[in-house]
Short mmCIF file of C-alpha atoms and ligand atoms in Angstrom, two decimals:
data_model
loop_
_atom_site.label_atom_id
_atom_site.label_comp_id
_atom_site.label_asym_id
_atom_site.label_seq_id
_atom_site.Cartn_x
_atom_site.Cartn_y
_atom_site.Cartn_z
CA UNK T 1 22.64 -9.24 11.46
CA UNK T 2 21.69 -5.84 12.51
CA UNK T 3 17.87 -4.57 11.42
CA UNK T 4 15.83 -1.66 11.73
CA UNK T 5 12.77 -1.71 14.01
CA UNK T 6 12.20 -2.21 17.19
CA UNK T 7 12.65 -4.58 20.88
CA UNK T 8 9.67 -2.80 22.72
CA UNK T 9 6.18 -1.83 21.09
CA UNK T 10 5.88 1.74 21.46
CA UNK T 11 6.07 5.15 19.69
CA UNK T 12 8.66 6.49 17.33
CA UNK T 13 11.00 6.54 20.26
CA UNK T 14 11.39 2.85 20.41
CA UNK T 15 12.42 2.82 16.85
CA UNK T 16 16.38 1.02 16.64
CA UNK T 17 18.76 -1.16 15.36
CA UNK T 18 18.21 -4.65 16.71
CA UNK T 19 20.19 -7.88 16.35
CA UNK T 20 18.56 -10.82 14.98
CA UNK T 21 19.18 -13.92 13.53
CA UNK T 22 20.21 -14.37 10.07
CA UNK T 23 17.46 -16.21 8.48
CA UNK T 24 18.19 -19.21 6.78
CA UNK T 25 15.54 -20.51 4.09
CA UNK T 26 13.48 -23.26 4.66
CA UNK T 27 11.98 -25.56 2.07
CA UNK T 28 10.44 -23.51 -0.85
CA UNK T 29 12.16 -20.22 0.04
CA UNK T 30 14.49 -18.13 -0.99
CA UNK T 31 17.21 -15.75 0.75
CA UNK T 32 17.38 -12.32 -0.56
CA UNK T 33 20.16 -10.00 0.25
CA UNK T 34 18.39 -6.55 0.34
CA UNK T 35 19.49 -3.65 -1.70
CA UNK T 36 16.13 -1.55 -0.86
CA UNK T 37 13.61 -1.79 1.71
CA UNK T 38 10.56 1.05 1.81
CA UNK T 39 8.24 1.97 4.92
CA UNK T 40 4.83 1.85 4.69
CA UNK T 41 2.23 3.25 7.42
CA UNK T 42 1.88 -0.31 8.33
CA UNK T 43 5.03 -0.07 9.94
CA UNK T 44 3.68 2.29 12.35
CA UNK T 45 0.83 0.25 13.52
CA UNK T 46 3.78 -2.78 13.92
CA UNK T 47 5.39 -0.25 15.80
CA UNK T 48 2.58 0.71 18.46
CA UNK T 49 1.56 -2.96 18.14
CA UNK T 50 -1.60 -4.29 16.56
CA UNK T 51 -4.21 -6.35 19.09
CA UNK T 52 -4.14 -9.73 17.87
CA UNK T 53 -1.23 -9.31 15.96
CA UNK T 54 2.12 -11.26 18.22
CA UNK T 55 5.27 -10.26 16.84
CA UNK T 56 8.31 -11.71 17.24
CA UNK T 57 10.81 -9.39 18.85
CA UNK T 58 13.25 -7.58 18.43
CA UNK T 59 11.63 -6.46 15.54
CA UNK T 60 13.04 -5.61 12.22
CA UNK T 61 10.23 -3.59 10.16
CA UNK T 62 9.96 -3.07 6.59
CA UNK T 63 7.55 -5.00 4.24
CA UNK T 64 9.11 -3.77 0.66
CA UNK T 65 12.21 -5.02 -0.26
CA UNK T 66 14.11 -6.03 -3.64
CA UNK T 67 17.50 -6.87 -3.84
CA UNK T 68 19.05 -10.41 -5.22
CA UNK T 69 18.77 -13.87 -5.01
CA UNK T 70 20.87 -15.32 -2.58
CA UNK T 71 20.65 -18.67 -1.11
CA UNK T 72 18.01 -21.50 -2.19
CA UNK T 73 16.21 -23.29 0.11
CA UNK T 74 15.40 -27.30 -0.60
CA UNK T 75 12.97 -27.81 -3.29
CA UNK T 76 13.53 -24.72 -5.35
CA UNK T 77 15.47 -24.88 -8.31
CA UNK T 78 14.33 -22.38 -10.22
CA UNK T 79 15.59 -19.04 -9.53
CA UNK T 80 19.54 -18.08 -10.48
CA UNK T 81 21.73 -16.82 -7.79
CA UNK T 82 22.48 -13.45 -8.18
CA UNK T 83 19.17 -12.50 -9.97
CA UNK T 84 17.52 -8.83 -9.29
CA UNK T 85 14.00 -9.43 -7.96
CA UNK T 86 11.28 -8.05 -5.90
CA UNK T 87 9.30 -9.33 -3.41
CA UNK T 88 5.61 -9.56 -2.65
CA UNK T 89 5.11 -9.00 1.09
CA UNK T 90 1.29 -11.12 1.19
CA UNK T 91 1.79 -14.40 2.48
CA UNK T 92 -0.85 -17.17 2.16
CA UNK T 93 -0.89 -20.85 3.16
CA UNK T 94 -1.73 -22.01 -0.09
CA UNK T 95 -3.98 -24.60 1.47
CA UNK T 96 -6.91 -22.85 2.84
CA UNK T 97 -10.00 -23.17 0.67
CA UNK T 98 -9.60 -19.33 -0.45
CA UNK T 99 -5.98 -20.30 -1.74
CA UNK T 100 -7.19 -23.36 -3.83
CA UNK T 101 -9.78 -20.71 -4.97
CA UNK T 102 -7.20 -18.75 -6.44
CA UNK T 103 -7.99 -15.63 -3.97
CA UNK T 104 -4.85 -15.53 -1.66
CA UNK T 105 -5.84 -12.40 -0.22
CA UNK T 106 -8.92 -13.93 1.46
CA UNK T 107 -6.24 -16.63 3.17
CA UNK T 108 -7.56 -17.59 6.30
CA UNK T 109 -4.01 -17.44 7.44
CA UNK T 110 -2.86 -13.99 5.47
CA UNK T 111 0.14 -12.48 6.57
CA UNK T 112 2.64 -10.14 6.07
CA UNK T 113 6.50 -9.59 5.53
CA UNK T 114 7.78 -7.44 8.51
CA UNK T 115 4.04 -7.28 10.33
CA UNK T 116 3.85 -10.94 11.18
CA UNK T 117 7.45 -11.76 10.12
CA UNK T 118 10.59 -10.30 10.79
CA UNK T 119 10.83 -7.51 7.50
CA UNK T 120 13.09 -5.95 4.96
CA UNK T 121 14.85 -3.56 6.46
CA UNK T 122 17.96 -5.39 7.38
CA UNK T 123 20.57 -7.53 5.27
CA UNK T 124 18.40 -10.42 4.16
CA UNK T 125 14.80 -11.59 3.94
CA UNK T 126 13.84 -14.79 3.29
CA UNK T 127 10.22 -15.88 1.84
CA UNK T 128 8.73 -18.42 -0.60
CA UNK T 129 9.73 -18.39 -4.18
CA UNK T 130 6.22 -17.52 -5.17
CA UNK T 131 6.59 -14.06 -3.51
CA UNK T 132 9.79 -13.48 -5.43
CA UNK T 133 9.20 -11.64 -9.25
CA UNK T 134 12.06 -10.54 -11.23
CA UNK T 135 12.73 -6.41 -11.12
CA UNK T 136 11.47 -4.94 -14.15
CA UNK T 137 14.43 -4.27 -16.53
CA UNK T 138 16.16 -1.02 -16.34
CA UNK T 139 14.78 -0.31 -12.72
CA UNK T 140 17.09 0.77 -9.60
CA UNK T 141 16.09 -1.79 -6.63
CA UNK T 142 14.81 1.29 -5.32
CA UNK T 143 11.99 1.75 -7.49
CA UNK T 144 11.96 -1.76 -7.15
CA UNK T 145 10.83 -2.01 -3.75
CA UNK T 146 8.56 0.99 -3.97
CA UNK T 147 5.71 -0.82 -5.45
CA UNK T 148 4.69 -4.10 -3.81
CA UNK T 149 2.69 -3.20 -1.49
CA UNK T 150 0.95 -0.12 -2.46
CA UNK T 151 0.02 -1.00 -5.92
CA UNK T 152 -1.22 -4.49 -5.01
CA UNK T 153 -3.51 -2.49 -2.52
CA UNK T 154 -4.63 -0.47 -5.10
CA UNK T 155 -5.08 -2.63 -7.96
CA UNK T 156 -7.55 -4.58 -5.97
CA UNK T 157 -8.87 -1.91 -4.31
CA UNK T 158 -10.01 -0.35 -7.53
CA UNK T 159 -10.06 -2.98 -10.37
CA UNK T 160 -11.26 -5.73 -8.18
CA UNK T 161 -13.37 -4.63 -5.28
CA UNK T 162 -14.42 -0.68 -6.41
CA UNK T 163 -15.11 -2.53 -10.06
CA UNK T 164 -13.81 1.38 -11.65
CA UNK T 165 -15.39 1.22 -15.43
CA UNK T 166 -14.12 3.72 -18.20
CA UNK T 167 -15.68 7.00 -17.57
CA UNK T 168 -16.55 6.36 -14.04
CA UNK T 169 -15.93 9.32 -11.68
CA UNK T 170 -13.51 7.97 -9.07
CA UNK T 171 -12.08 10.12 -5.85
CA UNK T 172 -8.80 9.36 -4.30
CA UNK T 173 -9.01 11.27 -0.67
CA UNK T 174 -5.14 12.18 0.54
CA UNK T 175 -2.70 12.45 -1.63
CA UNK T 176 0.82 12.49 -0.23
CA UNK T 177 1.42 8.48 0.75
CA UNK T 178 2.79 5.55 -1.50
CA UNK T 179 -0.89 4.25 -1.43
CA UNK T 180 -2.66 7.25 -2.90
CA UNK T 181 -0.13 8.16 -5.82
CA UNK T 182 -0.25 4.29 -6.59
CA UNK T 183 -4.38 4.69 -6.69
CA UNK T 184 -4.13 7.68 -8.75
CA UNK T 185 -2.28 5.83 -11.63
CA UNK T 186 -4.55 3.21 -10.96
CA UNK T 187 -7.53 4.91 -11.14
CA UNK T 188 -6.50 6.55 -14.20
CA UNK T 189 -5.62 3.34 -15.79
CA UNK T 190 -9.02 1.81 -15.34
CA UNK T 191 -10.37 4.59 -17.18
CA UNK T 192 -11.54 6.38 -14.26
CA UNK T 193 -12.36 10.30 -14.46
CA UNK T 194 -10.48 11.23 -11.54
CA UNK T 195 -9.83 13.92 -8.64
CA UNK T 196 -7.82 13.57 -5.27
CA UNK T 197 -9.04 15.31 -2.50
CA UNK T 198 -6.81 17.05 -0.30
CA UNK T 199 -6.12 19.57 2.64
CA UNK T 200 -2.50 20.05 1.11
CA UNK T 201 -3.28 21.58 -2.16
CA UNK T 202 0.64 22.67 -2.37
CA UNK T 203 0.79 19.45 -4.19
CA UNK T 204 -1.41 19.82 -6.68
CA UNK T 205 0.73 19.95 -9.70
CA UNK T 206 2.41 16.50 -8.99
CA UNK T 207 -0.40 14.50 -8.32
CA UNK T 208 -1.27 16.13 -12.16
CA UNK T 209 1.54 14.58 -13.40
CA UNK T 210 0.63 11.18 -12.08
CA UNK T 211 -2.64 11.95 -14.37
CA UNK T 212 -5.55 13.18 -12.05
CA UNK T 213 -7.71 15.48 -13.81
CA UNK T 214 -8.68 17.22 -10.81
CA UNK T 215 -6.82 18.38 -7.31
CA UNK T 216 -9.79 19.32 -4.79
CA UNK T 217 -8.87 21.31 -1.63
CA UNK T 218 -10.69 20.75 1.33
CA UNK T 219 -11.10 21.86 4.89
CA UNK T 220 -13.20 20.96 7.93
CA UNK T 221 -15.74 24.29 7.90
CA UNK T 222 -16.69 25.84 4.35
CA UNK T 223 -15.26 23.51 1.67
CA UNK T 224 -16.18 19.94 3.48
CA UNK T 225 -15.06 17.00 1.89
CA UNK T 226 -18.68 15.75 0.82
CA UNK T 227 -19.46 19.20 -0.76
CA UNK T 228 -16.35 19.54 -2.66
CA UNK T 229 -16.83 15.88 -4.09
CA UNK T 230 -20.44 16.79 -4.64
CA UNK T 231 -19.63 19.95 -6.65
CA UNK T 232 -17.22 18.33 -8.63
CA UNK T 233 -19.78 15.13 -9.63
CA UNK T 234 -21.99 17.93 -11.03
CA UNK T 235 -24.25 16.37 -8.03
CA UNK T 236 -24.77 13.41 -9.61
CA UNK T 237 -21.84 11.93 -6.78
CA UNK T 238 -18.64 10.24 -7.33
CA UNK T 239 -19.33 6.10 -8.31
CA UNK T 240 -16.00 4.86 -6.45
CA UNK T 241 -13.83 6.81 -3.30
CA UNK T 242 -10.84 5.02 -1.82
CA UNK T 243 -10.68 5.68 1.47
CA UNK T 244 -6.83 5.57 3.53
CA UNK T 245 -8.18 7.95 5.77
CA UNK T 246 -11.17 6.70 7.86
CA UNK T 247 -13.00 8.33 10.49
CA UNK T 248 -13.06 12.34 9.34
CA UNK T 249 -13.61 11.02 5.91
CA UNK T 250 -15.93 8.48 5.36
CA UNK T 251 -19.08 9.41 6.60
CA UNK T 252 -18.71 12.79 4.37
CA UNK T 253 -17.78 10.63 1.87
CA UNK T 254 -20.95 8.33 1.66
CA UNK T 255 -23.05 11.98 1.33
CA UNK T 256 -21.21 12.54 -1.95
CA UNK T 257 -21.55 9.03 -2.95
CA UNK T 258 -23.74 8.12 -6.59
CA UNK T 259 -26.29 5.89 -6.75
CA UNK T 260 -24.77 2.74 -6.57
CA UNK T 261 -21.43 4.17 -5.66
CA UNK T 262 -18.38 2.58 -3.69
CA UNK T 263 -16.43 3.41 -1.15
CA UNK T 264 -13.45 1.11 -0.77
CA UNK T 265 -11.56 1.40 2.38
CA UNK T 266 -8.07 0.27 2.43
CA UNK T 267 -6.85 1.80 6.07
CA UNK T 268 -7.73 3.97 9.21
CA UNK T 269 -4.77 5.93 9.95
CA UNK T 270 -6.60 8.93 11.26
CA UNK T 271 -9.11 6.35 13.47
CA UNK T 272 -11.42 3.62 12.75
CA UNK T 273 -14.65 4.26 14.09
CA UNK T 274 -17.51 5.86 11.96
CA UNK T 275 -21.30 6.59 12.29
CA UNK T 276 -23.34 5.73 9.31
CA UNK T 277 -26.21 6.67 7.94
CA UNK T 278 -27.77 3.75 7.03
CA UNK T 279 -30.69 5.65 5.23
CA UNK T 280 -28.18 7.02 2.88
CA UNK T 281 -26.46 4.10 2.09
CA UNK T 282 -29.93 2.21 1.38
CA UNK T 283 -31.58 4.95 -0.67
CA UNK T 284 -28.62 5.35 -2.78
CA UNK T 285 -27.75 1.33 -2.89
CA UNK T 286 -24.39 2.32 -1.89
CA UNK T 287 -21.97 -0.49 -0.49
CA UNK T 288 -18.97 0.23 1.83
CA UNK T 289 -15.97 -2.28 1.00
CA UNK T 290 -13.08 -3.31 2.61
CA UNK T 291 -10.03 -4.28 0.65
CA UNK T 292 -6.95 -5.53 1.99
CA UNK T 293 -3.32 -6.45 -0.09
CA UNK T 294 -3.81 -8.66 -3.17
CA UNK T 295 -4.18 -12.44 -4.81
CA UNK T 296 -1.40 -13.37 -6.32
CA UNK T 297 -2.81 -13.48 -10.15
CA UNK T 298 -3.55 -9.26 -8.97
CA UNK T 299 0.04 -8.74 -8.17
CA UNK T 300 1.44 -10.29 -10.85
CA UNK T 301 -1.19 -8.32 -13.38
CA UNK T 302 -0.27 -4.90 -11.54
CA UNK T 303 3.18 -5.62 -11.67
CA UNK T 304 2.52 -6.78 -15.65
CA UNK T 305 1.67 -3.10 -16.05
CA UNK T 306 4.10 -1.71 -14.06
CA UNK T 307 7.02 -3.38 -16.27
CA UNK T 308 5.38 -1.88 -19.24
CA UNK T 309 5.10 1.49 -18.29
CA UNK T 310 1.64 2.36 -17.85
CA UNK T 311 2.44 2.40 -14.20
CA UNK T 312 5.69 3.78 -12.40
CA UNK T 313 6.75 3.79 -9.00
CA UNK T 314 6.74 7.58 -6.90
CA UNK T 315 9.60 7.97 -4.70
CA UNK T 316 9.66 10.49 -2.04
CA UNK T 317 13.37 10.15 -0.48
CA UNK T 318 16.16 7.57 -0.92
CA UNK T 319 18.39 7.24 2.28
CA UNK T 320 21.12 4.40 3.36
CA UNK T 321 20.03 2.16 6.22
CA UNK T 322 21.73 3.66 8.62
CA UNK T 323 19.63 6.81 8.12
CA UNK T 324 16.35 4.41 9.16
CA UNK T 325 15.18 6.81 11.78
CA UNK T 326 15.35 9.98 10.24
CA UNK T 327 13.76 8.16 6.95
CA UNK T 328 10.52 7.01 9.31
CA UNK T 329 9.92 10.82 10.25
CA UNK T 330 9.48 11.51 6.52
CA UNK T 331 5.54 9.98 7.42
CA UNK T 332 5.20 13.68 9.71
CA UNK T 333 6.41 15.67 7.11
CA UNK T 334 3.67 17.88 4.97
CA UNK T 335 5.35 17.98 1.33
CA UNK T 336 5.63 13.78 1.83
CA UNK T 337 5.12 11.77 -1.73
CA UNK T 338 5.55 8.63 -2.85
CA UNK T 339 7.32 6.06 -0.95
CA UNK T 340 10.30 5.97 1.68
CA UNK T 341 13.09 4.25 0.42
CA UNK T 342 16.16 3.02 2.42
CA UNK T 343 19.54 1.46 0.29
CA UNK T 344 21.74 -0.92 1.56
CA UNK T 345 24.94 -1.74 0.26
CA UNK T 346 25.75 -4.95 -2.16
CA UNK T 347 27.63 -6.45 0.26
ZN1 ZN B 1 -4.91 -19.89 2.46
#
């Protein structure tokens, strides 16, 4: 079958179609035929190639998908043929002493669809039947692969590892991704008082709509990140910032930090290497926190919320397949929000 990705780690120019294998499930898994597949910035670290990470290649990218049930692998006999479903790209052993503790996320052998496996963005997918979740009623598949993996990131993120409580003030820094306008719903939902801080303020009134209460511009001289978080905090400081960002942000994020504040990173995709001041983080009994994906009883509450509303899935662009490589650019482009979607036919 013919995928999206890549035969040669590299930059955007070794993006292509690549011939691989159709997969054929194994015991416990399930074939889906995908009818949407959506990019995440993941996909660009895949691309360049992650140290540590081996990946099978060629390459097919993509770790959102939905699409329908359609081939059973031994063992599982509980899942129609034909059925619409999502998937859930985190894959855990199920084994390790993390699984058995019911915290998947923490598996000692975590992985994840089209990172360590080949991904989505081709004709089929297989993975176990506990990553597969029937689509929400009434959804397209692509809305349907437009939340996995952000909202899992940010449910944790923010409900589990920033601990958000009602009336907490809560900053969101960027604002045009799939994992920001998932953590600005989430934020919200938690109760959070909430403001996303930006250097795109063109934006503004969308990321309103998704229910911040405040859109704060910043820039590198005058209006730094740290003072415009600590102006809007009334100086008391923000109790919980996710961090996508990284290395411009984090250190000016700890200044505008509350006593006992958070800062939950999630990814580094403008660099991962920060100075800290330890003194601040001491005096203010701050913590730093790394989240990463989901446990499976997360997903399946985020999703619980999703189906009912109080969550919904931002699209940026829809495209067909074939239309892969102009889709990935979409990442470059300013006015970006929500999540890159590619469609693929029904058969
Ligand atoms: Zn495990």
């Amino acid at each position: 079958m013919r995928g999206f990705g890549f035969a040669e780690h590299g930059g955007p120019d070794r993006l292509a179609f690549v011939d691989v294998p159709e997969p054929t499930p194994g015991p416990g898994e399930v074939r889906i035929r995908v009818r949407a597949a959506a990019f995440n910035r993941l996909d660009r670290f895949t691309l360049e190639g992650i140290p540590g990470v081996p990946v099978e290649r060629p390459h097919v990218l993509g770790s959102d998908g939905s699409g329908v049930v359609e081939a059973l692998g031994p063992g599982v006999d509980d899942l129609a043929l034909g059925r619409s479903v999502l998937l859930n790209p985190g894959l855990w052993d199920g084994t390790c002493e993390a699984c058995l503790a019911g915290e998947e996320a923490l598996c000692r052998r975590y992985r994840i669809v089209g990172e360590h496996t080949q991904g989505t963005a081709a004709p089929f997918v297989v993975v176990p039947r506990r990553n597969v979740h029937p689509l929400p009623e009434g959804w397209s598949f692509a809305q349907g692969a437009a939340v996995p993996l952000v909202f899992q990131t940010a449910w944790r993120a923010l409900h589990t590892i920033g601990a958000v409580r009602p009336g907490d003030r809560v900053a969101v820094i960027g604002a045009g991704g799939g994992v920001p306008t998932a953590a600005v719903q989430v934020a919200k939902l938690l109760g959070g008082r909430v403001a996303v801080a930006t250097r795109n303020a063109a934006k503004a009134e969308r990321i309103r709509r998704l229910g911040a209460d405040d859109v704060l511009e910043f820039d590198a001289a005058g209006r730094t990140l740290d003072r415009v978080l600590w102006e809007w905090s009334e100086k008391k400081g923000v109790d919980v910032i996710f961090d996508s960002v990284g290395a411009p942000t984090v250190p000016r994020s700890l200044r505008a930090l509350a006593r006992s504040g958070r800062i939950v990173v999630i990814g580094a995709t403008a660099g991962p290497l920060v100075e800290v001041d330890l003194r601040t983080l001491f005096w203010r009994q701050a913590s730093i926190r790394g989240s990463t994906m989901a446990s499976a009883r997360e997903f399946s509450e985020v999703l619980d919320h999703l189906r009912a509303g109080r969550l919904e899935p931002v699209i940026d662009s829809e495209r067909p397949l074939e239309e892969a490589r102009a889709a990935f650019e979409r990442f470059e482009a300013p006015d970006l929000f929500g999540k890159i979607v590619l469609t693929l036919p029904a058969a």
